[in-house]
PDB file of C-alpha atoms in Angstrom:
ATOM      1  CA  UNK A  28      -1.755 -36.312  -5.511  1.00 57.00           C
ATOM      2  CA  UNK A  29      -2.204 -36.276  -1.652  1.00 68.00           C
ATOM      3  CA  UNK A  30      -4.017 -33.549   0.355  1.00 69.00           C
ATOM      4  CA  UNK A  31      -0.366 -32.355   1.422  1.00 74.00           C
ATOM      5  CA  UNK A  32       0.725 -32.246  -1.366  1.00 75.00           C
ATOM      6  CA  UNK A  33      -1.499 -30.004  -2.879  1.00 74.00           C
ATOM      7  CA  UNK A  34      -1.783 -27.123  -0.189  1.00 73.00           C
ATOM      8  CA  UNK A  35       1.701 -26.983  -0.931  1.00 75.00           C
ATOM      9  CA  UNK A  36       1.172 -26.602  -4.321  1.00 77.00           C
ATOM     10  CA  UNK A  37      -1.839 -24.263  -3.923  1.00 76.00           C
ATOM     11  CA  UNK A  38       1.094 -22.479  -1.419  1.00 74.00           C
ATOM     12  CA  UNK A  39       3.307 -21.920  -3.757  1.00 78.00           C
ATOM     13  CA  UNK A  40       1.356 -20.850  -6.584  1.00 81.00           C
ATOM     14  CA  UNK A  41      -0.553 -18.630  -4.027  1.00 77.00           C
ATOM     15  CA  UNK A  42       3.456 -16.958  -2.948  1.00 79.00           C
ATOM     16  CA  UNK A  43       4.505 -16.588  -6.328  1.00 80.00           C
ATOM     17  CA  UNK A  44       1.407 -14.717  -7.874  1.00 81.00           C
ATOM     18  CA  UNK A  45       1.273 -12.738  -4.777  1.00 78.00           C
ATOM     19  CA  UNK A  46       4.849 -12.250  -5.025  1.00 77.00           C
ATOM     20  CA  UNK A  47       5.331 -10.968  -8.598  1.00 80.00           C
ATOM     21  CA  UNK A  48       1.538  -8.570  -8.168  1.00 79.00           C
ATOM     22  CA  UNK A  49       3.308  -6.842  -5.183  1.00 76.00           C
ATOM     23  CA  UNK A  50       6.621  -5.989  -7.561  1.00 81.00           C
ATOM     24  CA  UNK A  51       5.171  -5.215 -10.952  1.00 80.00           C
ATOM     25  CA  UNK A  52       2.358  -2.661  -9.304  1.00 80.00           C
ATOM     26  CA  UNK A  53       5.627  -0.710  -6.638  1.00 81.00           C
ATOM     27  CA  UNK A  54       7.896  -0.321  -9.722  1.00 79.00           C
ATOM     28  CA  UNK A  55       5.183   1.266 -11.447  1.00 78.00           C
ATOM     29  CA  UNK A  56       2.803   3.212  -9.220  1.00 81.00           C
ATOM     30  CA  UNK A  57       5.634   4.191  -6.520  1.00 84.00           C
ATOM     31  CA  UNK A  58       6.203   7.918  -8.031  1.00 86.00           C
ATOM     32  CA  UNK A  59       2.286   8.333  -6.742  1.00 85.00           C
ATOM     33  CA  UNK A  60       3.125   7.010  -3.709  1.00 84.00           C
ATOM     34  CA  UNK A  61       5.545   9.386  -2.826  1.00 86.00           C
ATOM     35  CA  UNK A  62       3.536  12.718  -3.939  1.00 87.00           C
ATOM     36  CA  UNK A  63       0.829  10.988  -1.497  1.00 87.00           C
ATOM     37  CA  UNK A  64       3.728  11.115   1.311  1.00 84.00           C
ATOM     38  CA  UNK A  65       5.209  13.898   0.670  1.00 87.00           C
ATOM     39  CA  UNK A  66       1.061  15.770   0.787  1.00 87.00           C
ATOM     40  CA  UNK A  67       0.472  13.812   3.797  1.00 85.00           C
ATOM     41  CA  UNK A  68       3.334  15.194   5.837  1.00 84.00           C
ATOM     42  CA  UNK A  69       3.019  18.848   5.333  1.00 81.00           C
ATOM     43  CA  UNK A  70       0.723  20.772   7.799  1.00 73.00           C
ATOM     44  CA  UNK A  71      -1.927  23.458   5.713  1.00 64.00           C
ATOM     45  CA  UNK A  72      -1.262  25.966   7.991  1.00 56.00           C
ATOM     46  CA  UNK A  73       2.487  26.646   6.894  1.00 52.00           C
ATOM     47  CA  UNK A  74       4.698  30.197   7.880  1.00 50.00           C
ATOM     48  CA  UNK A  75       6.960  28.766   5.153  1.00 50.00           C
ATOM     49  CA  UNK A  76       3.935  28.530   2.325  1.00 54.00           C
ATOM     50  CA  UNK A  77       4.944  31.377   0.313  1.00 54.00           C
ATOM     51  CA  UNK A  78       8.847  31.299   0.579  1.00 62.00           C
ATOM     52  CA  UNK A  79       9.135  27.364   0.660  1.00 71.00           C
ATOM     53  CA  UNK A  80      10.554  25.472  -2.257  1.00 72.00           C
ATOM     54  CA  UNK A  81       9.772  22.331  -1.070  1.00 75.00           C
ATOM     55  CA  UNK A  82       5.428  23.373  -0.156  1.00 85.00           C
ATOM     56  CA  UNK A  83       3.583  22.213  -2.067  1.00 87.00           C
ATOM     57  CA  UNK A  84      -0.024  23.167  -3.769  1.00 85.00           C
ATOM     58  CA  UNK A  85      -1.245  19.718  -5.251  1.00 85.00           C
ATOM     59  CA  UNK A  86      -0.007  16.462  -7.104  1.00 87.00           C
ATOM     60  CA  UNK A  87       1.962  18.626 -10.374  1.00 90.00           C
ATOM     61  CA  UNK A  88       3.650  21.279  -8.712  1.00 91.00           C
ATOM     62  CA  UNK A  89       5.067  18.306  -5.896  1.00 89.00           C
ATOM     63  CA  UNK A  90       5.841  16.996  -9.431  1.00 90.00           C
ATOM     64  CA  UNK A  91       7.781  19.837 -10.799  1.00 91.00           C
ATOM     65  CA  UNK A  92       9.377  21.369  -7.726  1.00 90.00           C
ATOM     66  CA  UNK A  93      10.937  17.139  -6.658  1.00 87.00           C
ATOM     67  CA  UNK A  94      11.881  17.105 -10.392  1.00 88.00           C
ATOM     68  CA  UNK A  95      13.302  21.002  -9.950  1.00 87.00           C
ATOM     69  CA  UNK A  96      15.320  20.658  -6.518  1.00 87.00           C
ATOM     70  CA  UNK A  97      15.682  17.158  -6.431  1.00 87.00           C
ATOM     71  CA  UNK A  98      16.085  15.498  -9.769  1.00 86.00           C
ATOM     72  CA  UNK A  99      14.378  12.875 -12.109  1.00 85.00           C
ATOM     73  CA  UNK A 100      15.734   9.875 -10.367  1.00 80.00           C
ATOM     74  CA  UNK A 101      14.252  11.637  -7.174  1.00 83.00           C
ATOM     75  CA  UNK A 102      10.213  10.025  -7.991  1.00 86.00           C
ATOM     76  CA  UNK A 103      11.585   6.615  -6.354  1.00 82.00           C
ATOM     77  CA  UNK A 104      13.148   7.659  -3.769  1.00 83.00           C
ATOM     78  CA  UNK A 105      12.511   5.085  -0.674  1.00 80.00           C
ATOM     79  CA  UNK A 106      11.831   2.250  -3.177  1.00 82.00           C
ATOM     80  CA  UNK A 107      14.113   0.036  -2.202  1.00 80.00           C
ATOM     81  CA  UNK A 108      12.297  -0.770   1.014  1.00 76.00           C
ATOM     82  CA  UNK A 109       9.215  -1.368  -0.654  1.00 76.00           C
ATOM     83  CA  UNK A 110      10.877  -4.034  -3.218  1.00 77.00           C
ATOM     84  CA  UNK A 111      12.441  -5.452  -0.590  1.00 76.00           C
ATOM     85  CA  UNK A 112       9.189  -5.667   1.819  1.00 70.00           C
ATOM     86  CA  UNK A 113       6.245  -5.773  -1.049  1.00 69.00           C
ATOM     87  CA  UNK A 114       7.243  -9.578  -2.741  1.00 71.00           C
ATOM     88  CA  UNK A 115       6.506 -11.095   0.500  1.00 76.00           C
ATOM     89  CA  UNK A 116       3.939  -8.510   1.617  1.00 75.00           C
ATOM     90  CA  UNK A 117       1.460  -9.866  -1.868  1.00 76.00           C
ATOM     91  CA  UNK A 118       2.930 -13.027  -1.161  1.00 79.00           C
ATOM     92  CA  UNK A 119       1.897 -13.520   1.923  1.00 82.00           C
ATOM     93  CA  UNK A 120      -1.225 -10.813   1.459  1.00 84.00           C
ATOM     94  CA  UNK A 121      -2.519 -13.290  -0.880  1.00 82.00           C
ATOM     95  CA  UNK A 122      -2.057 -16.518   0.589  1.00 84.00           C
ATOM     96  CA  UNK A 123      -3.326 -15.173   3.464  1.00 90.00           C
ATOM     97  CA  UNK A 124      -6.724 -14.628   2.160  1.00 92.00           C
ATOM     98  CA  UNK A 125      -6.677 -17.643   0.474  1.00 87.00           C
ATOM     99  CA  UNK A 126      -6.508 -19.004   4.208  1.00 89.00           C
ATOM    100  CA  UNK A 127      -8.642 -17.336   5.870  1.00 95.00           C
ATOM    101  CA  UNK A 128     -11.074 -17.691   3.367  1.00 94.00           C
ATOM    102  CA  UNK A 129     -11.704 -21.106   4.945  1.00 91.00           C
ATOM    103  CA  UNK A 130     -11.692 -19.381   8.349  1.00 94.00           C
ATOM    104  CA  UNK A 131     -15.106 -17.484   7.382  1.00 96.00           C
ATOM    105  CA  UNK A 132     -17.148 -19.689   5.597  1.00 94.00           C
ATOM    106  CA  UNK A 133     -19.755 -19.692   8.254  1.00 92.00           C
ATOM    107  CA  UNK A 134     -20.970 -23.143   6.751  1.00 89.00           C
ATOM    108  CA  UNK A 135     -21.853 -21.425   3.482  1.00 91.00           C
ATOM    109  CA  UNK A 136     -20.640 -24.366   0.876  1.00 91.00           C
ATOM    110  CA  UNK A 137     -19.709 -21.088  -1.135  1.00 91.00           C
ATOM    111  CA  UNK A 138     -17.532 -17.923  -0.052  1.00 94.00           C
ATOM    112  CA  UNK A 139     -19.897 -14.767   0.619  1.00 94.00           C
ATOM    113  CA  UNK A 140     -19.267 -10.660   0.510  1.00 95.00           C
ATOM    114  CA  UNK A 141     -18.697 -11.017   4.290  1.00 96.00           C
ATOM    115  CA  UNK A 142     -16.301 -14.097   3.861  1.00 96.00           C
ATOM    116  CA  UNK A 143     -14.319 -12.184   1.200  1.00 96.00           C
ATOM    117  CA  UNK A 144     -14.254  -9.169   3.169  1.00 97.00           C
ATOM    118  CA  UNK A 145     -13.292 -10.856   6.346  1.00 97.00           C
ATOM    119  CA  UNK A 146     -10.919 -12.521   4.555  1.00 97.00           C
ATOM    120  CA  UNK A 147      -9.077  -9.323   3.487  1.00 96.00           C
ATOM    121  CA  UNK A 148      -9.307  -7.491   6.875  1.00 97.00           C
ATOM    122  CA  UNK A 149      -7.611 -10.681   8.224  1.00 97.00           C
ATOM    123  CA  UNK A 150      -5.008 -10.554   5.430  1.00 95.00           C
ATOM    124  CA  UNK A 151      -4.776  -7.029   5.555  1.00 95.00           C
ATOM    125  CA  UNK A 152      -3.718  -6.649   9.162  1.00 96.00           C
ATOM    126  CA  UNK A 153      -1.692 -10.168   8.694  1.00 94.00           C
ATOM    127  CA  UNK A 154       0.773  -7.898   5.752  1.00 89.00           C
ATOM    128  CA  UNK A 155       0.608  -4.290   7.759  1.00 93.00           C
ATOM    129  CA  UNK A 156       2.650  -6.517  11.214  1.00 92.00           C
ATOM    130  CA  UNK A 157       4.766  -7.970   8.153  1.00 89.00           C
ATOM    131  CA  UNK A 158       5.479  -5.107   6.334  1.00 88.00           C
ATOM    132  CA  UNK A 159       5.471  -1.938   8.908  1.00 93.00           C
ATOM    133  CA  UNK A 160       9.418  -1.260   9.916  1.00 92.00           C
ATOM    134  CA  UNK A 161       9.547  -1.432   5.675  1.00 89.00           C
ATOM    135  CA  UNK A 162       7.353   1.910   5.621  1.00 90.00           C
ATOM    136  CA  UNK A 163       8.365   3.553   8.694  1.00 93.00           C
ATOM    137  CA  UNK A 164      12.128   3.290   6.802  1.00 91.00           C
ATOM    138  CA  UNK A 165      10.023   4.474   3.718  1.00 87.00           C
ATOM    139  CA  UNK A 166       7.938   6.978   4.992  1.00 89.00           C
ATOM    140  CA  UNK A 167      11.923   8.644   5.946  1.00 89.00           C
ATOM    141  CA  UNK A 168      13.770   8.352   2.407  1.00 86.00           C
ATOM    142  CA  UNK A 169      10.564   9.981   1.089  1.00 82.00           C
ATOM    143  CA  UNK A 170      10.465  12.844   3.425  1.00 85.00           C
ATOM    144  CA  UNK A 171      14.202  13.471   2.824  1.00 82.00           C
ATOM    145  CA  UNK A 172      13.942  16.355   0.234  1.00 77.00           C
ATOM    146  CA  UNK A 173      17.305  16.358  -0.889  1.00 75.00           C
ATOM    147  CA  UNK A 174      18.561  15.595  -4.085  1.00 70.00           C
ATOM    148  CA  UNK A 175      19.037  12.175  -5.065  1.00 66.00           C
ATOM    149  CA  UNK A 176      22.448  11.248  -5.063  1.00 68.00           C
ATOM    150  CA  UNK A 177      22.539  12.823  -1.838  1.00 75.00           C
ATOM    151  CA  UNK A 178      20.419  10.476  -0.214  1.00 76.00           C
ATOM    152  CA  UNK A 179      21.579   7.786   2.474  1.00 83.00           C
ATOM    153  CA  UNK A 180      20.808   4.412   1.636  1.00 84.00           C
ATOM    154  CA  UNK A 181      18.220   2.267   3.183  1.00 83.00           C
ATOM    155  CA  UNK A 182      20.522   0.372   5.498  1.00 88.00           C
ATOM    156  CA  UNK A 183      21.856   4.155   6.532  1.00 91.00           C
ATOM    157  CA  UNK A 184      18.781   5.334   7.783  1.00 90.00           C
ATOM    158  CA  UNK A 185      17.644   1.556   8.803  1.00 91.00           C
ATOM    159  CA  UNK A 186      20.644   1.859  11.106  1.00 93.00           C
ATOM    160  CA  UNK A 187      20.199   5.259  12.110  1.00 92.00           C
ATOM    161  CA  UNK A 188      16.345   4.576  13.328  1.00 92.00           C
ATOM    162  CA  UNK A 189      17.155   1.422  15.089  1.00 94.00           C
ATOM    163  CA  UNK A 190      20.459   3.740  16.852  1.00 94.00           C
ATOM    164  CA  UNK A 191      18.413   6.559  17.999  1.00 91.00           C
ATOM    165  CA  UNK A 192      14.714   5.283  18.484  1.00 91.00           C
ATOM    166  CA  UNK A 193      15.050   1.395  18.962  1.00 92.00           C
ATOM    167  CA  UNK A 194      12.757  -1.462  17.568  1.00 91.00           C
ATOM    168  CA  UNK A 195       9.682  -0.944  19.192  1.00 91.00           C
ATOM    169  CA  UNK A 196       6.941   1.595  18.974  1.00 89.00           C
ATOM    170  CA  UNK A 197       8.623   5.068  19.131  1.00 88.00           C
ATOM    171  CA  UNK A 198      11.468   3.350  16.433  1.00 91.00           C
ATOM    172  CA  UNK A 199      11.094   0.890  13.738  1.00 92.00           C
ATOM    173  CA  UNK A 200       7.755  -0.694  14.471  1.00 94.00           C
ATOM    174  CA  UNK A 201       6.195   3.051  14.946  1.00 95.00           C
ATOM    175  CA  UNK A 202       2.822   3.819  13.223  1.00 95.00           C
ATOM    176  CA  UNK A 203       2.342  -0.106  14.113  1.00 96.00           C
ATOM    177  CA  UNK A 204      -1.903   0.501  15.074  1.00 97.00           C
ATOM    178  CA  UNK A 205      -1.899   3.206  12.044  1.00 97.00           C
ATOM    179  CA  UNK A 206      -0.341   0.905   9.870  1.00 96.00           C
ATOM    180  CA  UNK A 207      -3.190  -2.303  10.541  1.00 97.00           C
ATOM    181  CA  UNK A 208      -6.143  -0.075  10.454  1.00 97.00           C
ATOM    182  CA  UNK A 209      -5.208   1.109   7.490  1.00 96.00           C
ATOM    183  CA  UNK A 210      -4.165  -2.103   5.626  1.00 95.00           C
ATOM    184  CA  UNK A 211      -6.892  -3.989   7.298  1.00 97.00           C
ATOM    185  CA  UNK A 212      -9.913  -1.714   6.158  1.00 97.00           C
ATOM    186  CA  UNK A 213      -8.293  -0.952   2.452  1.00 95.00           C
ATOM    187  CA  UNK A 214      -7.863  -5.011   2.103  1.00 95.00           C
ATOM    188  CA  UNK A 215     -11.664  -5.460   3.959  1.00 97.00           C
ATOM    189  CA  UNK A 216     -13.201  -3.311   0.876  1.00 96.00           C
ATOM    190  CA  UNK A 217     -10.810  -4.747  -2.085  1.00 92.00           C
ATOM    191  CA  UNK A 218     -10.967  -7.787  -1.815  1.00 94.00           C
ATOM    192  CA  UNK A 219     -14.998  -7.864  -0.418  1.00 95.00           C
ATOM    193  CA  UNK A 220     -15.594  -5.744  -3.366  1.00 95.00           C
ATOM    194  CA  UNK A 221     -13.899  -7.297  -5.777  1.00 92.00           C
ATOM    195  CA  UNK A 222     -14.200 -10.952  -5.304  1.00 92.00           C
ATOM    196  CA  UNK A 223     -18.375 -10.184  -5.209  1.00 93.00           C
ATOM    197  CA  UNK A 224     -18.218  -8.538  -8.298  1.00 93.00           C
ATOM    198  CA  UNK A 225     -16.312 -10.602  -9.893  1.00 88.00           C
ATOM    199  CA  UNK A 226     -18.417 -13.361  -9.003  1.00 86.00           C
ATOM    200  CA  UNK A 227     -21.535 -11.496 -10.242  1.00 90.00           C
ATOM    201  CA  UNK A 228     -20.206  -9.668 -13.482  1.00 88.00           C
ATOM    202  CA  UNK A 229     -20.882 -12.864 -16.112  1.00 89.00           C
ATOM    203  CA  UNK A 230     -16.931 -13.208 -17.736  1.00 88.00           C
ATOM    204  CA  UNK A 231     -16.420 -12.730 -21.119  1.00 88.00           C
ATOM    205  CA  UNK A 232     -15.395 -15.563 -24.011  1.00 87.00           C
ATOM    206  CA  UNK A 233     -12.829 -12.740 -25.550  1.00 89.00           C
ATOM    207  CA  UNK A 234     -10.273 -12.805 -23.900  1.00 85.00           C
ATOM    208  CA  UNK A 235      -9.475  -8.553 -24.062  1.00 87.00           C
ATOM    209  CA  UNK A 236     -13.298  -7.637 -22.604  1.00 89.00           C
ATOM    210  CA  UNK A 237     -12.165 -10.524 -20.185  1.00 87.00           C
ATOM    211  CA  UNK A 238      -8.942  -8.863 -19.115  1.00 86.00           C
ATOM    212  CA  UNK A 239     -11.166  -4.956 -19.920  1.00 89.00           C
ATOM    213  CA  UNK A 240     -13.629  -6.546 -17.207  1.00 90.00           C
ATOM    214  CA  UNK A 241     -11.388  -7.594 -14.367  1.00 86.00           C
ATOM    215  CA  UNK A 242      -9.116  -4.327 -15.063  1.00 87.00           C
ATOM    216  CA  UNK A 243     -12.433  -2.434 -14.559  1.00 92.00           C
ATOM    217  CA  UNK A 244     -13.676  -4.341 -11.430  1.00 91.00           C
ATOM    218  CA  UNK A 245      -9.893  -4.018  -9.737  1.00 88.00           C
ATOM    219  CA  UNK A 246      -9.782  -0.442 -10.487  1.00 90.00           C
ATOM    220  CA  UNK A 247     -13.091   0.517  -8.235  1.00 93.00           C
ATOM    221  CA  UNK A 248     -11.635  -1.733  -5.828  1.00 93.00           C
ATOM    222  CA  UNK A 249      -8.829  -0.310  -5.276  1.00 90.00           C
ATOM    223  CA  UNK A 250     -10.592   3.590  -5.433  1.00 93.00           C
ATOM    224  CA  UNK A 251     -12.986   2.214  -2.662  1.00 95.00           C
ATOM    225  CA  UNK A 252     -10.559   0.954  -0.469  1.00 94.00           C
ATOM    226  CA  UNK A 253      -8.280   4.282  -1.068  1.00 92.00           C
ATOM    227  CA  UNK A 254     -11.625   6.188  -0.059  1.00 94.00           C
ATOM    228  CA  UNK A 255     -12.602   4.320   3.269  1.00 95.00           C
ATOM    229  CA  UNK A 256      -8.583   4.358   4.698  1.00 95.00           C
ATOM    230  CA  UNK A 257      -7.151   7.505   3.767  1.00 95.00           C
ATOM    231  CA  UNK A 258      -7.505   8.747   7.680  1.00 96.00           C
ATOM    232  CA  UNK A 259      -5.637   6.068   8.635  1.00 97.00           C
ATOM    233  CA  UNK A 260      -2.686   6.540   5.982  1.00 95.00           C
ATOM    234  CA  UNK A 261      -2.849  10.530   7.043  1.00 95.00           C
ATOM    235  CA  UNK A 262      -2.181   9.394  10.383  1.00 96.00           C
ATOM    236  CA  UNK A 263       0.308   6.587   9.600  1.00 95.00           C
ATOM    237  CA  UNK A 264       2.656   9.149   7.301  1.00 92.00           C
ATOM    238  CA  UNK A 265       2.010  11.853  10.543  1.00 94.00           C
ATOM    239  CA  UNK A 266       3.065   9.541  12.897  1.00 95.00           C
ATOM    240  CA  UNK A 267       6.480   7.640  11.112  1.00 94.00           C
ATOM    241  CA  UNK A 268       7.372  10.999   9.401  1.00 89.00           C
ATOM    242  CA  UNK A 269       9.546  13.952  10.653  1.00 88.00           C
ATOM    243  CA  UNK A 270       7.902  15.941  13.398  1.00 89.00           C
ATOM    244  CA  UNK A 271       7.283  19.304  12.788  1.00 86.00           C
ATOM    245  CA  UNK A 272       9.317  19.837  15.884  1.00 86.00           C
ATOM    246  CA  UNK A 273      12.889  18.449  16.076  1.00 82.00           C
ATOM    247  CA  UNK A 274      13.333  16.007  19.323  1.00 82.00           C
ATOM    248  CA  UNK A 275       9.024  16.648  19.998  1.00 89.00           C
ATOM    249  CA  UNK A 276       6.721  14.121  19.156  1.00 91.00           C
ATOM    250  CA  UNK A 277       3.710  15.450  18.280  1.00 93.00           C
ATOM    251  CA  UNK A 278       1.504  12.522  16.766  1.00 94.00           C
ATOM    252  CA  UNK A 279       1.636   9.719  18.989  1.00 91.00           C
ATOM    253  CA  UNK A 280      -1.343   7.089  18.252  1.00 95.00           C
ATOM    254  CA  UNK A 281      -3.589   6.825  15.647  1.00 96.00           C
ATOM    255  CA  UNK A 282      -6.801   8.190  16.884  1.00 96.00           C
ATOM    256  CA  UNK A 283      -4.191  11.409  18.533  1.00 96.00           C
ATOM    257  CA  UNK A 284      -2.860  12.139  15.199  1.00 96.00           C
ATOM    258  CA  UNK A 285      -6.207  11.549  13.659  1.00 97.00           C
ATOM    259  CA  UNK A 286      -8.260  14.068  16.463  1.00 97.00           C
ATOM    260  CA  UNK A 287      -5.193  16.571  15.886  1.00 96.00           C
ATOM    261  CA  UNK A 288      -5.336  17.264  12.477  1.00 95.00           C
ATOM    262  CA  UNK A 289      -8.862  17.547  12.302  1.00 96.00           C
ATOM    263  CA  UNK A 290      -8.753  20.026  14.993  1.00 95.00           C
ATOM    264  CA  UNK A 291      -5.470  22.074  14.015  1.00 94.00           C
ATOM    265  CA  UNK A 292      -6.135  22.087  10.149  1.00 93.00           C
ATOM    266  CA  UNK A 293      -9.807  20.794   9.442  1.00 94.00           C
ATOM    267  CA  UNK A 294     -11.767  17.942   7.970  1.00 94.00           C
ATOM    268  CA  UNK A 295     -10.179  18.234   4.761  1.00 93.00           C
ATOM    269  CA  UNK A 296      -6.838  17.559   5.708  1.00 93.00           C
ATOM    270  CA  UNK A 297      -7.590  13.351   6.716  1.00 95.00           C
ATOM    271  CA  UNK A 298      -7.946  13.230   3.229  1.00 94.00           C
ATOM    272  CA  UNK A 299      -4.789  15.027   2.215  1.00 91.00           C
ATOM    273  CA  UNK A 300      -3.106  12.732  -0.452  1.00 88.00           C
ATOM    274  CA  UNK A 301      -6.413  11.458  -1.512  1.00 91.00           C
ATOM    275  CA  UNK A 302      -6.069  11.521  -5.177  1.00 87.00           C
ATOM    276  CA  UNK A 303      -2.780  10.507  -5.690  1.00 86.00           C
ATOM    277  CA  UNK A 304      -3.476   7.857  -3.352  1.00 86.00           C
ATOM    278  CA  UNK A 305      -6.450   7.093  -5.994  1.00 88.00           C
ATOM    279  CA  UNK A 306      -4.450   8.152  -8.831  1.00 82.00           C
ATOM    280  CA  UNK A 307      -2.037   4.797  -7.903  1.00 79.00           C
ATOM    281  CA  UNK A 308      -4.091   2.419  -5.712  1.00 80.00           C
ATOM    282  CA  UNK A 309      -6.790   2.604  -8.553  1.00 84.00           C
ATOM    283  CA  UNK A 310      -4.746   1.214 -11.672  1.00 82.00           C
ATOM    284  CA  UNK A 311      -1.927  -0.240  -8.667  1.00 79.00           C
ATOM    285  CA  UNK A 312      -5.088  -2.556  -7.412  1.00 77.00           C
ATOM    286  CA  UNK A 313      -6.050  -3.633 -11.180  1.00 81.00           C
ATOM    287  CA  UNK A 314      -2.758  -4.340 -11.589  1.00 81.00           C
ATOM    288  CA  UNK A 315      -1.998  -6.184  -8.496  1.00 80.00           C
ATOM    289  CA  UNK A 316      -5.530  -8.367  -8.986  1.00 79.00           C
ATOM    290  CA  UNK A 317      -5.401  -9.055 -12.959  1.00 80.00           C
ATOM    291  CA  UNK A 318      -1.134  -9.623 -12.865  1.00 83.00           C
ATOM    292  CA  UNK A 319      -1.955 -11.814  -9.687  1.00 83.00           C
ATOM    293  CA  UNK A 320      -4.727 -13.691 -11.162  1.00 82.00           C
ATOM    294  CA  UNK A 321      -2.556 -14.173 -14.664  1.00 82.00           C
ATOM    295  CA  UNK A 322       0.361 -15.593 -13.197  1.00 85.00           C
ATOM    296  CA  UNK A 323      -1.546 -18.019 -11.088  1.00 83.00           C
ATOM    297  CA  UNK A 324      -3.405 -19.609 -13.913  1.00 81.00           C
ATOM    298  CA  UNK A 325      -0.274 -19.714 -15.490  1.00 84.00           C
ATOM    299  CA  UNK A 326       1.683 -21.668 -12.523  1.00 82.00           C
ATOM    300  CA  UNK A 327      -1.360 -23.880 -12.461  1.00 80.00           C
ATOM    301  CA  UNK A 328      -1.061 -24.558 -15.866  1.00 80.00           C
ATOM    302  CA  UNK A 329       2.333 -25.484 -15.587  1.00 74.00           C
ATOM    303  CA  UNK A 330       2.045 -27.419 -12.671  1.00 68.00           C
ATOM    304  CA  UNK A 331      -0.809 -29.261 -13.989  1.00 64.00           C
ATOM    305  CA  UNK A 332       1.679 -30.273 -16.895  1.00 58.00           C
ATOM    306  CA  UNK A 333       4.627 -31.904 -14.853  1.00 58.00           C
ATOM    307  CA  UNK A 334       1.763 -34.305 -12.911  1.00 54.00           C
TER     308      UNK A 334
END
């Protein structure tokens, strides 16, 4: 097999495994992503706190009120944009991660923790640029508190954003720097920790124990990444979501949004939505990495049997 054929085979396996991992993860974990977004969009000092039926006092309260006022299917509001984005997004992330690893070897014969971290950072920045327009549409749909049956379609919301705000940094690409910071930092910790620790913790011959090892390391990676990048996630939600006063842009830049939230709502507000984010990206991170590993090795075995 030539070098070009080998590279194409590896790229096909990385894209197939990454796309599968993203699709499975988003279908299972989307409700927690929606709850996280609702909590992040909600200002702490709300004059309607006592009377607003859509004011949420936590994860359980948010889920109860969404079910009561918006219906069961509301938990999957805005799922189409991530489904459309997650397959290519995860495919790009895992494929570019493998390519960035080659760049950041720094003369070493084997990847180091620094290699994994920098490759993860590069992969996160790359996927953020690709996925940001989908994130804008998703957050807009997730912030809509109408009944799920009355929710406008993904295409309708996309056209409305483009028509009213354009394609630039005030429209379909608003919050790009926040998305880059959020995804870059998360993946730097996520990949850096997972691959470094996986190389240290011995593999098990028992398939069930080996599965548990990967799940535990993947879960820890997702939790650590979530804890580190949450302030940028809050800023992203505030920039991309509906502004407190219609027609007035309050949250413009990543740094500005973080400072504004801190000044008006306190330090803890920068960690809004952390629990649902951890509950989503802890198991979600494990799901993605485990699905990626198993699908990649499955595809690898299929390719080998054909040659």
